[in-house]
mmCIF file of C-alpha atoms and ligand atoms in Angstrom:
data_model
loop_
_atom_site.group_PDB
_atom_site.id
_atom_site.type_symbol
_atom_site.label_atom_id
_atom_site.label_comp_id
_atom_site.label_asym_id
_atom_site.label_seq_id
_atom_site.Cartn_x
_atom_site.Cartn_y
_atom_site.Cartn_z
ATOM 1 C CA UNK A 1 156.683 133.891 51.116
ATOM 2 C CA UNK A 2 156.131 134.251 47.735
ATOM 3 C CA UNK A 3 156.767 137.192 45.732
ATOM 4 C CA UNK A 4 156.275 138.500 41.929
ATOM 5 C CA UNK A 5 158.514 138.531 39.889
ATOM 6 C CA UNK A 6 157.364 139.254 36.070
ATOM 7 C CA UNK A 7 155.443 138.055 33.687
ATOM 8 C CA UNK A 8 156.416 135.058 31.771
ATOM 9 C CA UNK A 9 157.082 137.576 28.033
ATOM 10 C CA UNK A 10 159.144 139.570 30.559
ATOM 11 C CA UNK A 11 162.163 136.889 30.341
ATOM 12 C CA UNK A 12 162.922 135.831 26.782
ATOM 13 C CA UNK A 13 164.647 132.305 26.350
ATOM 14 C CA UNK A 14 168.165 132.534 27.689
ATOM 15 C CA UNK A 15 167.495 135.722 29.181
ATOM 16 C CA UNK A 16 167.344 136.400 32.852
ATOM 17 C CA UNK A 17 165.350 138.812 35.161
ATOM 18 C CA UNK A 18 167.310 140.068 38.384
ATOM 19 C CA UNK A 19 164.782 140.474 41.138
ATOM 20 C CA UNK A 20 165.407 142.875 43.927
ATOM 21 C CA UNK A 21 163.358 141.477 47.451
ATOM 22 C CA UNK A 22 163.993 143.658 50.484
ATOM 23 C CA UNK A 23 167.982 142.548 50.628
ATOM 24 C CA UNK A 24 168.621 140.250 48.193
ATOM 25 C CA UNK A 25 169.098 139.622 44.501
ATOM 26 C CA UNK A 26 167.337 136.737 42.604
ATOM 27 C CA UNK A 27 168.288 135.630 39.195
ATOM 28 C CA UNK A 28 165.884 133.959 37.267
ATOM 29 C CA UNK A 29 166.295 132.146 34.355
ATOM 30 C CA UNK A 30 164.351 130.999 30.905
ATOM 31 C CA UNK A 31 165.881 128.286 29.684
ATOM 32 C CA UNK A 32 164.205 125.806 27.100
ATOM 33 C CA UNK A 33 161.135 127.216 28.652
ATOM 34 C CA UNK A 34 161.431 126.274 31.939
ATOM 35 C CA UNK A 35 162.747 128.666 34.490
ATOM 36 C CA UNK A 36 165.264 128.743 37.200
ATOM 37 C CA UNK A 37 166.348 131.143 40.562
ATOM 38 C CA UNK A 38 169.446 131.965 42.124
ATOM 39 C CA UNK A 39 170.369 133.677 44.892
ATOM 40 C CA UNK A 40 172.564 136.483 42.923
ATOM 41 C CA UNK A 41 175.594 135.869 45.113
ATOM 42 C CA UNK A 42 179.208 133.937 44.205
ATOM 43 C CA UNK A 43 180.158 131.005 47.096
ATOM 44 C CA UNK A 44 183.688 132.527 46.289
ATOM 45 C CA UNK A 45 183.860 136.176 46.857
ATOM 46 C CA UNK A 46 180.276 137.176 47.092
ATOM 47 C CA UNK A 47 180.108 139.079 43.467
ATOM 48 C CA UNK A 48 177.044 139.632 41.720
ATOM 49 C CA UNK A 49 176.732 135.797 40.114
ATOM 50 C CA UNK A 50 173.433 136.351 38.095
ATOM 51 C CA UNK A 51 174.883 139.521 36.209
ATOM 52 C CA UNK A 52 177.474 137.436 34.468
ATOM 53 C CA UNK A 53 176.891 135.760 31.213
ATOM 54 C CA UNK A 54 175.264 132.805 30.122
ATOM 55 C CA UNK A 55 178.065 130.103 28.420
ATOM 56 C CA UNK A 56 177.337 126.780 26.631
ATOM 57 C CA UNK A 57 179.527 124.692 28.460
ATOM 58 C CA UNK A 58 182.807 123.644 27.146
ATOM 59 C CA UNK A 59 183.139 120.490 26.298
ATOM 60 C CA UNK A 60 186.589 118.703 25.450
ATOM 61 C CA UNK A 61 187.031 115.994 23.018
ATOM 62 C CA UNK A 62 189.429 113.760 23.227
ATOM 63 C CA UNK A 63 191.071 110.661 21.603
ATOM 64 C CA UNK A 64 191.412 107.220 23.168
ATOM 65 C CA UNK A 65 194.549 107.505 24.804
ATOM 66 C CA UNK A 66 193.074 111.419 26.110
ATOM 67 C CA UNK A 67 194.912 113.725 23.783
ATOM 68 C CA UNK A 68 193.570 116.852 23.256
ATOM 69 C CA UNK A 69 191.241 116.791 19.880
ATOM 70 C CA UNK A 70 189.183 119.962 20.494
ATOM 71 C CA UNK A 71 186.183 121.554 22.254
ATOM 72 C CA UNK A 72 182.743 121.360 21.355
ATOM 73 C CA UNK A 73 180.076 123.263 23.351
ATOM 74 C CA UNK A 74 177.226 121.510 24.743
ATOM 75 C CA UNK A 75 173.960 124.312 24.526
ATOM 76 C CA UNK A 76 171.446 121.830 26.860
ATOM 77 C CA UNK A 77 173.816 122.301 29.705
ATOM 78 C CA UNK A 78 174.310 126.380 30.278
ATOM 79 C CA UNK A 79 176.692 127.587 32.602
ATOM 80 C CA UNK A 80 176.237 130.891 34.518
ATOM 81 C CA UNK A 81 179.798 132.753 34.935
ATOM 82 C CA UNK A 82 180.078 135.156 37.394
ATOM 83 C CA UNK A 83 181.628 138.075 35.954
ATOM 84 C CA UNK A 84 184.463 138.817 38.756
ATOM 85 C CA UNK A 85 186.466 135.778 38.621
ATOM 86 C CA UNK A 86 184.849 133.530 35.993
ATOM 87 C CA UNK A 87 183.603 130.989 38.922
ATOM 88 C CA UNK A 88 181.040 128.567 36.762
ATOM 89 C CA UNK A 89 177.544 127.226 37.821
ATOM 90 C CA UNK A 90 175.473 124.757 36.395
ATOM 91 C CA UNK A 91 172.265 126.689 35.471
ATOM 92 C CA UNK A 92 170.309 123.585 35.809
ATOM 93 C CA UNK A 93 171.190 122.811 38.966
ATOM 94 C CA UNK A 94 173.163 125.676 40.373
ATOM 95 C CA UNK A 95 176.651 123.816 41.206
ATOM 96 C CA UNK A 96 179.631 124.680 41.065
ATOM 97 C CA UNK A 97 181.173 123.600 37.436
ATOM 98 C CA UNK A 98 184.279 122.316 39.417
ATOM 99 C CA UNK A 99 183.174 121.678 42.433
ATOM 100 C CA UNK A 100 179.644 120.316 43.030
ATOM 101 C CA UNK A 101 179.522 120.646 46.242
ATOM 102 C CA UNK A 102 179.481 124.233 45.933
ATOM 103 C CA UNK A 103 176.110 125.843 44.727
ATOM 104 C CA UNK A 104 174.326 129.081 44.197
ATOM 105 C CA UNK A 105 171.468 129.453 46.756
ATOM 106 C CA UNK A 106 168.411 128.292 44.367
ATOM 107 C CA UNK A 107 164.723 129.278 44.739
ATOM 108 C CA UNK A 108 161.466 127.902 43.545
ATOM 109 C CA UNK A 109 160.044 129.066 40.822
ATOM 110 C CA UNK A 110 156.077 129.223 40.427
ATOM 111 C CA UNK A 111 154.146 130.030 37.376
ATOM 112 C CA UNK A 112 150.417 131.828 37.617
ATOM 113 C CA UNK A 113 148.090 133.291 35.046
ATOM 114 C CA UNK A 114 151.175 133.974 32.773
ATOM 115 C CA UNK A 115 153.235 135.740 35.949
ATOM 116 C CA UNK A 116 156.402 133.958 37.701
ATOM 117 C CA UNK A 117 157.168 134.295 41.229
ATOM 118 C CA UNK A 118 159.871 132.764 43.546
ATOM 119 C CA UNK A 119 159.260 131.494 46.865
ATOM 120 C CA UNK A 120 161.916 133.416 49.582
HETATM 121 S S1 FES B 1 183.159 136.429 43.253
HETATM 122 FE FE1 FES B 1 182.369 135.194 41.674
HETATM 123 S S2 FES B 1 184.083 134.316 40.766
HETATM 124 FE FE2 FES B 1 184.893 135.466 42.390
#
């Protein structure tokens, strides 16, 4: 089924729009101008996923023999952080930062005469 979301202006770039559809949540996501859905509920305790922040992720640098030189942040690769226990998710892809095999519930995204929808 497919269902309205907003229009396109409605999400700025890095923002996100949190859909309520009958029982469910849906985050979606402007990023770089594309746009992404999630299903706004944690794999680890069930806690509102989508109404965390938005983090570059962290990326380490280290030397040659893999001590610690610093962290950089890497802005192409967002991570969504749910806001009860810090759990991390690719925005991109919706895994788990840790654990790939663990993913936020993901939805289509559709774009129509300058109006998104999601397909449920
Ligand atoms: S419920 Fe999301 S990190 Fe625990």
């Amino acid at each position: 089924m497919r269902v309205f979301v907003c229009d396109i202006d409605d999400i700025e770039e890095g923002g996100v729009h949190i859909l309520k559809f009958e029982n469910i949540k849906i985050g979606v996501y402007r990023h770089r101008g594309a746009f992404y859905a999630y299903k706004n509920l944690c794999a680890h305790q069930g806690g509102p996923a989508c109404e965390g922040r938005l983090m570059k992720k962290v990326v380490e640098r280290l030397n040659a023999d893999k001590t610690y030189i610093g962290e950089d942040f890497d802005a192409a690769d967002p991570h969504i952080v749910c806001s009860w226990h810090g759990w991390e998710y690719r925005l991109l892809t919706g895994e788990n930062a840790v654990n790939p095999n663990i993913r936020l519930k993901r939805y289509e995204v559709t774009q129509q005469d300058n109006k998104l929808y999601v397909e449920v």
